[in-house]
XYZ file of C-alpha atoms in Angstrom:
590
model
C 20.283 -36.789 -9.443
C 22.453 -33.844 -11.024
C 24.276 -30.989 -9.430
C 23.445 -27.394 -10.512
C 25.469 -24.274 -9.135
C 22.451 -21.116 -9.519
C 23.076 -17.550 -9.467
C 20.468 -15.226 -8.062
C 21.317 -11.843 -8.961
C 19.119 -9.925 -7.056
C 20.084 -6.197 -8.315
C 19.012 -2.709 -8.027
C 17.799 -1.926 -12.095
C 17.113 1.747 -13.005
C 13.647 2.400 -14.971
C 14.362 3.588 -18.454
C 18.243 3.300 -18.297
C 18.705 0.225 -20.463
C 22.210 0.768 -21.265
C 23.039 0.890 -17.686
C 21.306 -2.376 -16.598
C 22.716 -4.357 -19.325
C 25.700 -2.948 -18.434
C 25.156 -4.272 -14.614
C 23.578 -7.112 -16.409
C 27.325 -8.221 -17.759
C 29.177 -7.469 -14.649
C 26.763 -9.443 -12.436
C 26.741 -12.581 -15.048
C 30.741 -12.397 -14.869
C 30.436 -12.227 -11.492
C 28.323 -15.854 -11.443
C 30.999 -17.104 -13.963
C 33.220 -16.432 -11.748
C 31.514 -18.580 -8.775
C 31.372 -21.430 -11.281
C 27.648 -21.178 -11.671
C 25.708 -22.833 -14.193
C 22.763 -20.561 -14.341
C 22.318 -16.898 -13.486
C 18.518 -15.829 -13.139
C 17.708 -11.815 -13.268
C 14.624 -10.131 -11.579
C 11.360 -9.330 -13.610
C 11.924 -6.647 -16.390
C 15.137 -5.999 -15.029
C 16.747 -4.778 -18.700
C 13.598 -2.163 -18.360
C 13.453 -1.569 -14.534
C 9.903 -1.993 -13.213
C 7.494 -0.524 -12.938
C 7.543 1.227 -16.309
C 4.416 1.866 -16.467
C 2.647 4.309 -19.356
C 6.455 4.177 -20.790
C 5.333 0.440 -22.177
C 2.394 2.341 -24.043
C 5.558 3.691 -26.251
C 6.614 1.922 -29.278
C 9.854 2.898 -29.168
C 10.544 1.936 -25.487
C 9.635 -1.526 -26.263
C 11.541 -1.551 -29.439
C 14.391 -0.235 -28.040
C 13.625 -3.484 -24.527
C 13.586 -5.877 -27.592
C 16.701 -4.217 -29.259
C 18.796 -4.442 -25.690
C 17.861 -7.922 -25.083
C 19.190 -9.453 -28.299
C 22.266 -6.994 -28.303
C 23.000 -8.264 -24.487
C 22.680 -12.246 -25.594
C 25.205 -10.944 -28.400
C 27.493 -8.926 -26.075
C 27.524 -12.199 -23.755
C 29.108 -14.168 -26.096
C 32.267 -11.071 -26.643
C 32.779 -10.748 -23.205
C 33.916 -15.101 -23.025
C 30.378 -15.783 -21.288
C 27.988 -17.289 -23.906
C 28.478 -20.247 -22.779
C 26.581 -19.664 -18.940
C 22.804 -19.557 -19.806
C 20.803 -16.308 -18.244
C 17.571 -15.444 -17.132
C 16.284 -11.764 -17.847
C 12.996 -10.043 -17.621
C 12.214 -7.442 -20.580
C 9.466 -5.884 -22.066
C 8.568 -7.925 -24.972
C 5.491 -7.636 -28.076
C 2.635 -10.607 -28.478
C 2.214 -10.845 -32.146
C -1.287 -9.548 -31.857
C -3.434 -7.824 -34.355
C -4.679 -4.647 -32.038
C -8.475 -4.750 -30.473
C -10.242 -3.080 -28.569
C -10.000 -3.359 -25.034
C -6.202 -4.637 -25.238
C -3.032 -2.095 -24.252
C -1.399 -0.565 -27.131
C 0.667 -2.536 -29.192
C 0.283 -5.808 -26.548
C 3.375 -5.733 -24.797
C 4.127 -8.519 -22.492
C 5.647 -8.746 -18.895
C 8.658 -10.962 -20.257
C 11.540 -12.833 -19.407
C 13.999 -14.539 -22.048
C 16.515 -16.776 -21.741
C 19.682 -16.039 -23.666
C 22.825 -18.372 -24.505
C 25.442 -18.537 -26.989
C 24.523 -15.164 -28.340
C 21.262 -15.846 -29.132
C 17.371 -15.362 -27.564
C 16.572 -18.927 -27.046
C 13.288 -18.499 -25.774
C 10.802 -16.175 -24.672
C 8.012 -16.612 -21.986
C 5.477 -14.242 -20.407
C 3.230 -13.566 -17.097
C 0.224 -15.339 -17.407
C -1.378 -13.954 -14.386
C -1.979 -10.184 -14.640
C -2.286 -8.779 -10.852
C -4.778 -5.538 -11.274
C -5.078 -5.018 -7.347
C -3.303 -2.675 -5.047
C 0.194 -0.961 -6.579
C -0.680 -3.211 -10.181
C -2.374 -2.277 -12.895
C -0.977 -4.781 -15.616
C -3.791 -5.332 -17.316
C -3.359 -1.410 -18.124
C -0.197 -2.386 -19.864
C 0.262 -6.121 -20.833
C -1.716 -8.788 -22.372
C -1.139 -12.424 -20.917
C 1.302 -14.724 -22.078
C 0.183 -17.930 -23.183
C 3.852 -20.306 -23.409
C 5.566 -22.237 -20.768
C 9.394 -22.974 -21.651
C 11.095 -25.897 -19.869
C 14.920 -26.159 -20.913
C 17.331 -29.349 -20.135
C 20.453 -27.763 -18.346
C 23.280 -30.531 -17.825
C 20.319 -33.185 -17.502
C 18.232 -31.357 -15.471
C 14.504 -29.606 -16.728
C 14.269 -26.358 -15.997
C 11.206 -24.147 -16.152
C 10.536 -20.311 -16.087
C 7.501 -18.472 -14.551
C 7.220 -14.590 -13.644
C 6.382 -13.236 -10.467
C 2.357 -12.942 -10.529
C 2.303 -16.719 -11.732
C 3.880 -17.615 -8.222
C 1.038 -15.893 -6.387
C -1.870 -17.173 -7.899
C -2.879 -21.266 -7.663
C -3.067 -23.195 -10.006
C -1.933 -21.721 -13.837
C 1.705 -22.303 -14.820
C 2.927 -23.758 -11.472
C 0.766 -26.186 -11.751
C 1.567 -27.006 -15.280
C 5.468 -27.012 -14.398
C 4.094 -30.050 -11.686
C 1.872 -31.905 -14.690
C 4.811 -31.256 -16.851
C 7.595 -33.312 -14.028
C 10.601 -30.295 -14.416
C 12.569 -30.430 -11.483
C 13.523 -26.643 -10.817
C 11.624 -23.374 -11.589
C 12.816 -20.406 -11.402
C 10.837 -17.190 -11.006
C 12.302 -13.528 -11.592
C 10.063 -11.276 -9.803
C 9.344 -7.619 -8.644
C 7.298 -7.921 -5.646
C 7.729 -4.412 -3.534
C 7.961 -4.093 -0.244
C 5.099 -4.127 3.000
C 6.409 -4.443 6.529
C 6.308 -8.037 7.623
C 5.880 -9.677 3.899
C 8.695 -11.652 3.884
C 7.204 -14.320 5.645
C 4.558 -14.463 3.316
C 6.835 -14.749 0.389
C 8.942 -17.707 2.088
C 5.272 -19.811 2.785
C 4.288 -18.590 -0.874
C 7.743 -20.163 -2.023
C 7.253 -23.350 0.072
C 3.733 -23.768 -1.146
C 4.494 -23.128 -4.394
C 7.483 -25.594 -4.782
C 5.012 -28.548 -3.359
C 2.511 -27.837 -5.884
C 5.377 -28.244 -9.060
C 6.993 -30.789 -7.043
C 10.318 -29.527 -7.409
C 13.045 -27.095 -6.398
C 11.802 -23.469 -6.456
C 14.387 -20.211 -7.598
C 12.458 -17.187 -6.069
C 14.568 -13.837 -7.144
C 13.373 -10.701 -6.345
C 14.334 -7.132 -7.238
C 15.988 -4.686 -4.845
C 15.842 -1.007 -4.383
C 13.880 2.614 -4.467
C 11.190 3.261 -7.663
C 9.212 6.138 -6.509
C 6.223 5.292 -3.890
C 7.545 1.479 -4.157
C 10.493 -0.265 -2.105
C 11.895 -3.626 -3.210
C 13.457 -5.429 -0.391
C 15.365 -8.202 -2.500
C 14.926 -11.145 0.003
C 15.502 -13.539 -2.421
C 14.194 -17.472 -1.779
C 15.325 -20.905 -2.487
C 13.505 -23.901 -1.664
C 13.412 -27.872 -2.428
C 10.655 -29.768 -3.731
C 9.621 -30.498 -0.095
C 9.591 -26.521 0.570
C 12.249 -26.866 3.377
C 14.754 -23.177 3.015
C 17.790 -24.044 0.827
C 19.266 -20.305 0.967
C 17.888 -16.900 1.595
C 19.604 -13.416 0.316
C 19.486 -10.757 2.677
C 16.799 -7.706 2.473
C 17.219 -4.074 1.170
C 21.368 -4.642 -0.706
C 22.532 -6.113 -3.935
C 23.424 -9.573 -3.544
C 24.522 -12.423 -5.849
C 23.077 -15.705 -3.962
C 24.694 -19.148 -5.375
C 23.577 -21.847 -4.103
C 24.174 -25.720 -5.075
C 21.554 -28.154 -5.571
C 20.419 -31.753 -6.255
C 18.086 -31.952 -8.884
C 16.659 -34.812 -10.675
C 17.909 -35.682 -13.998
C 14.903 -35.872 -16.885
C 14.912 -37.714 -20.496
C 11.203 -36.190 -21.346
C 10.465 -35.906 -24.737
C 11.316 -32.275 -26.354
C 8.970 -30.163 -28.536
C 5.782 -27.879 -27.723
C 2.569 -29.667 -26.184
C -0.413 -27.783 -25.059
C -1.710 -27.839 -21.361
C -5.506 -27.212 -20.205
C -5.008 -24.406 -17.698
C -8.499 -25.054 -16.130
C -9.762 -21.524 -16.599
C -11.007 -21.883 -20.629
C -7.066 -21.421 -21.604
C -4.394 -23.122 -22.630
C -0.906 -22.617 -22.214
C 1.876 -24.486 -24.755
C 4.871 -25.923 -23.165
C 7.770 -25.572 -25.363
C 10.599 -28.055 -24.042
C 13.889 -28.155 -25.607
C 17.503 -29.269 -24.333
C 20.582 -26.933 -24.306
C 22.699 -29.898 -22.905
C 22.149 -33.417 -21.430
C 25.082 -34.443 -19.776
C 25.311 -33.760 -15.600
C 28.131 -31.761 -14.731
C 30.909 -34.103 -12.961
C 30.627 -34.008 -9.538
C 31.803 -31.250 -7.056
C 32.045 -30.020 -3.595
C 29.166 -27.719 -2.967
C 29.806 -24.679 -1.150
C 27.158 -24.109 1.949
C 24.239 -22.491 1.611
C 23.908 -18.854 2.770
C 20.585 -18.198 4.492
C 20.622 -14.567 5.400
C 19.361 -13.164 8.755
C 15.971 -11.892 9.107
C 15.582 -7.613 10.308
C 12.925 -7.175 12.763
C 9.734 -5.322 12.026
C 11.125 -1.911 12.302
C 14.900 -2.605 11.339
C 13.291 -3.839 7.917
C 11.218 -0.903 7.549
C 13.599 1.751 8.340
C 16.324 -0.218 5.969
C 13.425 0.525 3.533
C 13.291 4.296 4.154
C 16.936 4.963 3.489
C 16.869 2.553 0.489
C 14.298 4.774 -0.680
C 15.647 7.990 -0.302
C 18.933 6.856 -1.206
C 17.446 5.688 -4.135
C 15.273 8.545 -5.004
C 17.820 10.738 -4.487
C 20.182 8.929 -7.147
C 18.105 8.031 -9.494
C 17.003 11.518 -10.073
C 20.273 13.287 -10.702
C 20.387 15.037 -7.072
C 23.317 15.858 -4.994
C 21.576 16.968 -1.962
C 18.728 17.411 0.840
C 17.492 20.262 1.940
C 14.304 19.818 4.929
C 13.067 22.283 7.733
C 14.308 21.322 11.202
C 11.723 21.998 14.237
C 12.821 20.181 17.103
C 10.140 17.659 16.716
C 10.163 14.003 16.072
C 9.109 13.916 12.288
C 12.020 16.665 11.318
C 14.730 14.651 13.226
C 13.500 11.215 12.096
C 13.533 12.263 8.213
C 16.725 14.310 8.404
C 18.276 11.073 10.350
C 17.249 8.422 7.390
C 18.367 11.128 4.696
C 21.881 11.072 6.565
C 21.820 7.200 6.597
C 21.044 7.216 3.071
C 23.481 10.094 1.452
C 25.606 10.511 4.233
C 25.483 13.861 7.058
C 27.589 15.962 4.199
C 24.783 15.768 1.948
C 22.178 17.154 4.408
C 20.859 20.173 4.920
C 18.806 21.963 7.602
C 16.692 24.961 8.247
C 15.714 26.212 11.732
C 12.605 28.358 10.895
C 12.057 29.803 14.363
C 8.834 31.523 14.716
C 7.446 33.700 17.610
C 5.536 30.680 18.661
C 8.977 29.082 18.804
C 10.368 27.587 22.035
C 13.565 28.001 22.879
C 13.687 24.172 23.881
C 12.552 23.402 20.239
C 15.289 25.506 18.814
C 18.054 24.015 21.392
C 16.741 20.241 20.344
C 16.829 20.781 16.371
C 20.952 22.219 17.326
C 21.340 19.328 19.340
C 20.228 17.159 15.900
C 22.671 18.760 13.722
C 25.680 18.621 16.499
C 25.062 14.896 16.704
C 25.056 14.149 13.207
C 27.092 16.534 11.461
C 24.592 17.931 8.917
C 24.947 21.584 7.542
C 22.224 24.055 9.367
C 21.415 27.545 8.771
C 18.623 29.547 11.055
C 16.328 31.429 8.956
C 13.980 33.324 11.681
C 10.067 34.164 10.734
C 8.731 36.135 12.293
C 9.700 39.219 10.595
C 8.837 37.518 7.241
C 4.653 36.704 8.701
C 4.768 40.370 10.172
C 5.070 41.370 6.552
C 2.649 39.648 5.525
C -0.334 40.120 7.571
C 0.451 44.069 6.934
C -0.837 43.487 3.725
C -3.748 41.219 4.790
C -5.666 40.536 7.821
C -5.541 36.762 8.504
C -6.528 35.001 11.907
C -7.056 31.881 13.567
C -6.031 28.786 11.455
C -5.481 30.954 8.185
C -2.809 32.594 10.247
C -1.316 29.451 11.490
C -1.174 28.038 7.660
C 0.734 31.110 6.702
C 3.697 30.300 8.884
C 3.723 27.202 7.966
C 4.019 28.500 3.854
C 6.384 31.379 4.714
C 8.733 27.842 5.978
C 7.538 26.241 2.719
C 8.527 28.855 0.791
C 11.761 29.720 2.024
C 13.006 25.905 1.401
C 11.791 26.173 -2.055
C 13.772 29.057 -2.498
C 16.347 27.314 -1.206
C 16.098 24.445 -3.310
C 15.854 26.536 -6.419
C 18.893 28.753 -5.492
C 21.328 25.035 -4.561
C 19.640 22.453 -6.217
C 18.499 20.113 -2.780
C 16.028 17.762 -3.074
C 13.192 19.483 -0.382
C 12.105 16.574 1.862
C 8.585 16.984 3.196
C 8.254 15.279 7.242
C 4.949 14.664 7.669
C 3.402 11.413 8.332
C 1.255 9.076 7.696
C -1.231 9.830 10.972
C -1.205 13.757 10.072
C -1.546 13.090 6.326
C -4.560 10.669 6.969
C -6.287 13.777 8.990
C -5.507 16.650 6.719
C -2.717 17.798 9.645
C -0.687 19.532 7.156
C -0.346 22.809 5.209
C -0.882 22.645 1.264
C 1.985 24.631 0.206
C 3.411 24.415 3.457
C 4.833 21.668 4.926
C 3.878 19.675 2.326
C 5.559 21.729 -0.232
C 8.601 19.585 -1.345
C 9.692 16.639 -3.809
C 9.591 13.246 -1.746
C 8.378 12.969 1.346
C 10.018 9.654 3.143
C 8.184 8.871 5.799
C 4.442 9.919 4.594
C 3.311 6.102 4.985
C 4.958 5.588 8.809
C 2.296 6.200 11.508
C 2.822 8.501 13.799
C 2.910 5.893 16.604
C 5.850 4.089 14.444
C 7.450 6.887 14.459
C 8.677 7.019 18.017
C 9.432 3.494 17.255
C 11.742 3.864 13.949
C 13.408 6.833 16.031
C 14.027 4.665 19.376
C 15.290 1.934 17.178
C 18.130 4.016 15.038
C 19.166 5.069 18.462
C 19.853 1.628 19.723
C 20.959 0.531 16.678
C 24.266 0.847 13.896
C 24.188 -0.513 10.438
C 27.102 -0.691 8.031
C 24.913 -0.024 5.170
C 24.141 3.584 6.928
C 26.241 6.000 6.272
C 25.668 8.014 9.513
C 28.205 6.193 11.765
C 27.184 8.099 15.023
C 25.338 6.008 18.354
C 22.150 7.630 19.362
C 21.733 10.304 16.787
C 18.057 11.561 17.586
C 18.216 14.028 21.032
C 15.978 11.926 23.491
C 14.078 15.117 24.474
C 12.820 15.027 20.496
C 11.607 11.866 21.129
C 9.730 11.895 24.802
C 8.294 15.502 24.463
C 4.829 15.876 23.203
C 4.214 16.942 20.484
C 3.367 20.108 19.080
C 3.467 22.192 15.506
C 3.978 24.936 17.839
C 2.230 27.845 15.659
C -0.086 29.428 18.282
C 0.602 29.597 21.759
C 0.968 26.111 24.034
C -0.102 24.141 21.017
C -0.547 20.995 21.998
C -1.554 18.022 18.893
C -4.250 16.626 21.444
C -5.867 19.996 21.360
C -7.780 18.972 18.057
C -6.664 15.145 17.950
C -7.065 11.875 20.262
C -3.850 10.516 21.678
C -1.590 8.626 18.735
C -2.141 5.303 20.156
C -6.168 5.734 19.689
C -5.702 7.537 16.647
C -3.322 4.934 14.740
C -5.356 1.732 15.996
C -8.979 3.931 14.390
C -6.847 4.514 11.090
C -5.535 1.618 10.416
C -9.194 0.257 10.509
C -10.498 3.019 8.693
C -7.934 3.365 5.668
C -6.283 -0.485 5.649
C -9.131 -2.633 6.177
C -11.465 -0.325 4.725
C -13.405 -0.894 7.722
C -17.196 1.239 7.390
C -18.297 3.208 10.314
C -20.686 0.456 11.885
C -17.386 -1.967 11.453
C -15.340 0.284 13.184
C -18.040 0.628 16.246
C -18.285 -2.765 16.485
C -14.267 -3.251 16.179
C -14.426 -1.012 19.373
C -13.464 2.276 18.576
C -15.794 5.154 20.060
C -18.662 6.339 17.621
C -18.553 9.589 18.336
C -14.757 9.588 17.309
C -15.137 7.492 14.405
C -17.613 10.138 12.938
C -15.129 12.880 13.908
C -11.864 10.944 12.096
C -13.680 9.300 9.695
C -15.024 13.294 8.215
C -10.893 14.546 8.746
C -9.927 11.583 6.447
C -13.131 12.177 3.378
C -12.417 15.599 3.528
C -8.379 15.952 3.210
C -8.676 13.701 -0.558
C -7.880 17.056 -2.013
C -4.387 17.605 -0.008
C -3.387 14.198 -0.103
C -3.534 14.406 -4.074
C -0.777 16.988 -4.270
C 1.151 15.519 -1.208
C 4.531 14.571 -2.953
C 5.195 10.574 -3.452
C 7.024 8.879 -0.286
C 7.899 4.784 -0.014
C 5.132 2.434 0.820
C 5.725 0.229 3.684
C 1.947 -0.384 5.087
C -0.158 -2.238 3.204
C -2.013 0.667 2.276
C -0.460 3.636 1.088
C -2.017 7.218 -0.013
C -1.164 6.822 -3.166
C -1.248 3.864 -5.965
C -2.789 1.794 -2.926
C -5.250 3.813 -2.162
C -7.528 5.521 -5.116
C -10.562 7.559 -3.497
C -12.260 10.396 -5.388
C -12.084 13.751 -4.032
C -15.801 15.070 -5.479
C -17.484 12.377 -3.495
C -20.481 12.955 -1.451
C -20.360 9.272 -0.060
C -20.348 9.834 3.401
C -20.501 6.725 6.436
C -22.995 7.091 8.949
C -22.800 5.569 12.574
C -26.812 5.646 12.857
């Protein structure tokens, strides 16, 4: 048996900023230098950021992925670190003749291993995933090699995400092969309650190869997608070596006993079992075991529960979004209710209270206890408010034209929309939209109304987790938040029912079932995909499901210009979820 110190540098990459995460890329590997690591391994296509998406489709993005790569393994050596071998997913190019059928230009999903200044080898997913958020066979063609490197005695081999998830295919060929650790840069996003799955994956995974399994995932806000980091090592037995924590940058290194290896070096091809063949390409960097050391413990990390791991993923998110995207502040209307002061509390948690701001759009429909609850909100957590009153505003507007019923409801609702985009456009803020998930599903909001705005962070939460997010930020304090204030939601925001308050004694239950039935009939519905005789049969009342069932077809059309907001269900309206809005398909219950 050998020792071998590993470095998992689970990071936050930026899409399209390659300087910047090679950059990050040298700071984190002199960071694992430091900790007297013998290997650092990087997340998938971290010197791109993922997902890239239609950028791949570019030849000069994946020019310029190539370019950074072999400038980085050159850059290594200058900085005095050449000598620690890293693991980095790129964007790489299959030398490929162009065919029909195959993306443009073939890039591959890639990862590279670089020492002593130079690219030493170059792998690629074999398994394409083409279901839910993925659409990689859009953008890559499969890679067909399997590299297996001697490190201080010890064979080590490299896979990419997908090939984890899938039996059989490369893991299975690392096992036939006899390496004794692979390691796996991934980018698998975030869904509440995953991490389990990943941590069974691992286990299951590491049995099949028969060795020691490096499971390194990415971390932060792309868009509609969260990564959660959560980063995995296991032994050969699957038993939890270490475990990085979720939703932060971390640099796990861990120490393990490997098995030493004098296979033969040089390429052999391996029968994948599916009509392909993948080459192994072993090859030694250096034979000799390190001398023996005192390993340092192993950090496994604590596990969040279900809704401290999804609201960690909303302020990553925004946080995140916010950033990435050049913004300096928030800007979101402020009713009293429990969407407003949910989103406005995870944008102070992400940014900080400065960078908040708030607009109390009373309207004659107003109560006062509405307007007393969304002060309350900005007392408790600091945020900068302004009251911007209506109703003069709609009274101007229905002078010009008559308007009624829910056509008059919808204008208040754009009078508030536009007044934050005029905001926005006069300071810059970033509008956040607060709808969610339950009112989305059912067409319960105004196009360019409430849903006027540029990210919308908690479009995916039910509105049944909603009251549970909010009850668990006030019970609970985080370092990572930046709002350092105990029980900043108003309790009356969260026990009062609720209302949108735009005719008089609105109630929601006027044209919806209570949340609880509503939630439970959705997630059925738009999860599982559940059709109307399922849903009957799951319980749920028929004349209901007709009733929900005909909000959900017919709201397609909103939900396509709803802005983008972080998945955390399994589903999401967005990349999840792909219906066409001229569709006549309709479920029957008969």
């Amino acid at each position: 048996m050998a020792q071998l110190r590993i470095a998992l540098a689970q990071t936050n990459a930026t899409v399209g900023d390659l300087s910047a995460n090679a950059d990050k890329l040298v700071t984190w590997t002199r960071d694992a230098a430091e900790h007297g690591a013998h290997l650092v391994v990087f997340t998938e296509m971290f010197l791109t950021g993922y997902p890239v998406e239609d950028l791949v489709l570019r030849t000069s993005f994946v020019d310029a992925s190539i370019r950074t790569l072999e400038e980085t393994a050159a850059r290594l050596v200058t900085e005095g670190l050449g000598e620690l071998p890293v693991v980095v997913g790129y964007v790489d190019r299959a030398g490929l003749a162009p065919r029909v059928g195959q993306p443009k230009g073939a890039p591959l999903d890639a990862a590279a291993l670089l020492y002593r200044g130079e690219v030493v080898t170059r792998t690629a997913k074999h398994h394409l995933p083409n279901y839910g958020v993925f659409d990689e066979y859009r953008y890559f063609v499969r890679g067909d090699r399997l590299p297996i490197f001697r490190l201080h005695g010890v064979d080590v081999a490299i896979a990419v995400c997908e090939d984890l998830w899938q039996e059989g295919g490369p893991v299975a060929v690392v096992g036939r092969a006899g390496a004794g650790l692979l390691v796996v840069p991934n980018a698998s996003p975030y869904e509440k309650e995953k991490d389990d799955v990943r941590l069974e994956l691992c286990a299951r995974r590491a049995r099949e190869a028969g060795c020691a399994l490096v499971y390194v995932n990415q971390v932060g806000g792309q868009d509609e997608l969260v990564f959660d980091g959560d980063s995995i090592v296991v032994d050969a037995a699957g038993e939890l070596v270490a475990r990085a924590g979720q939703f932060k940058d971390e640099l796990l290194v861990v120490d393990l006993d490997l098995p030493t290896s004098s296979a033969e070096t040089g390429t052999f091809p391996y029968d994948m079992g599916d009509g392909s063949t993948i080459t192994v390409d072993r090859f030694e960097l250096s034979s000799e075991p390190v001398e023996p050391y005192p390993p340092q413990p192993a950090r496994i990390a604590a596990r969040l529960d279900l809704y401290g791991e999804v609201y960690a993923a909303l302020v990553l998110a925004v946080r995140d979004y916010v950033a990435k995207n050049g913004f300096e502040s928030v800007i979101l209307g402020l009713s009293g209710g429990i969407d407003s002061a949910l989103t406005a509390t995870i944008a102070a948690d992400a940014i900080g209270p400065s960078r908040v701001h708030g607009v109390l759009m009373p309207s004659r429909y107003t109560s006062d206890h509405s307007v007393g609850d969304a002060e309350e909100l900005v007392r408790r957590q600091g945020l900068h408010a302004r009251i911007v009153p209506i109703s003069d505003i709609v009274d101007a507007f229905e002078k010009e034209i008559e308007l009624s019923g829910l056509a008059a409801e919808n204008l208040q609702a754009r009078v508030r929309g536009m007044i934050l985009m005029g905001l926005s456009n006069e300071h810059g803020h970033l509008v956040l939209t607060t709808g969610n998930k339950s009112e989305l599903a059912t067409g319960y909001s105004t196009l360019y109304g409430d849903s006027a705005g540029g990210f919308a962070p908690i479009k995916d939460v039910p509105k049944t987790m909603v009251w549970e997010l909010s009850r668990w930020r006030n019970s609970h304090r985080d370092p990572a938040f930046l709002l350092d204030v105990d029980r900043p939601i108003p309790e009356n925001s969260i026990s009062k029912e609720p209302s949108a308050e735009l005719r008089p004694d609105q109630r929601d239950t006027d044209s919806l079932p209570p949340y609880e039935v509503l939630d439970r009939l959705l997630d059925d519905y738009v999860e599982k995909d559940m059709g109307s005789q399922e849903l009957i049969a799951a319980g749920h009342d028929p004349a209901l499901v007709t009733r929900i069932i005909r909000l959900v077809d017919l709201a397609e059309y909103k939900r396509r210009q709803y802005p983008p907001g972080p998945k955390i269900t399994p589903k999401n309206f967005g990349r999840d979820r792909r219906l066409p809005i001229t569709n006549r398909w309709r479920e029957t219950t008969g």
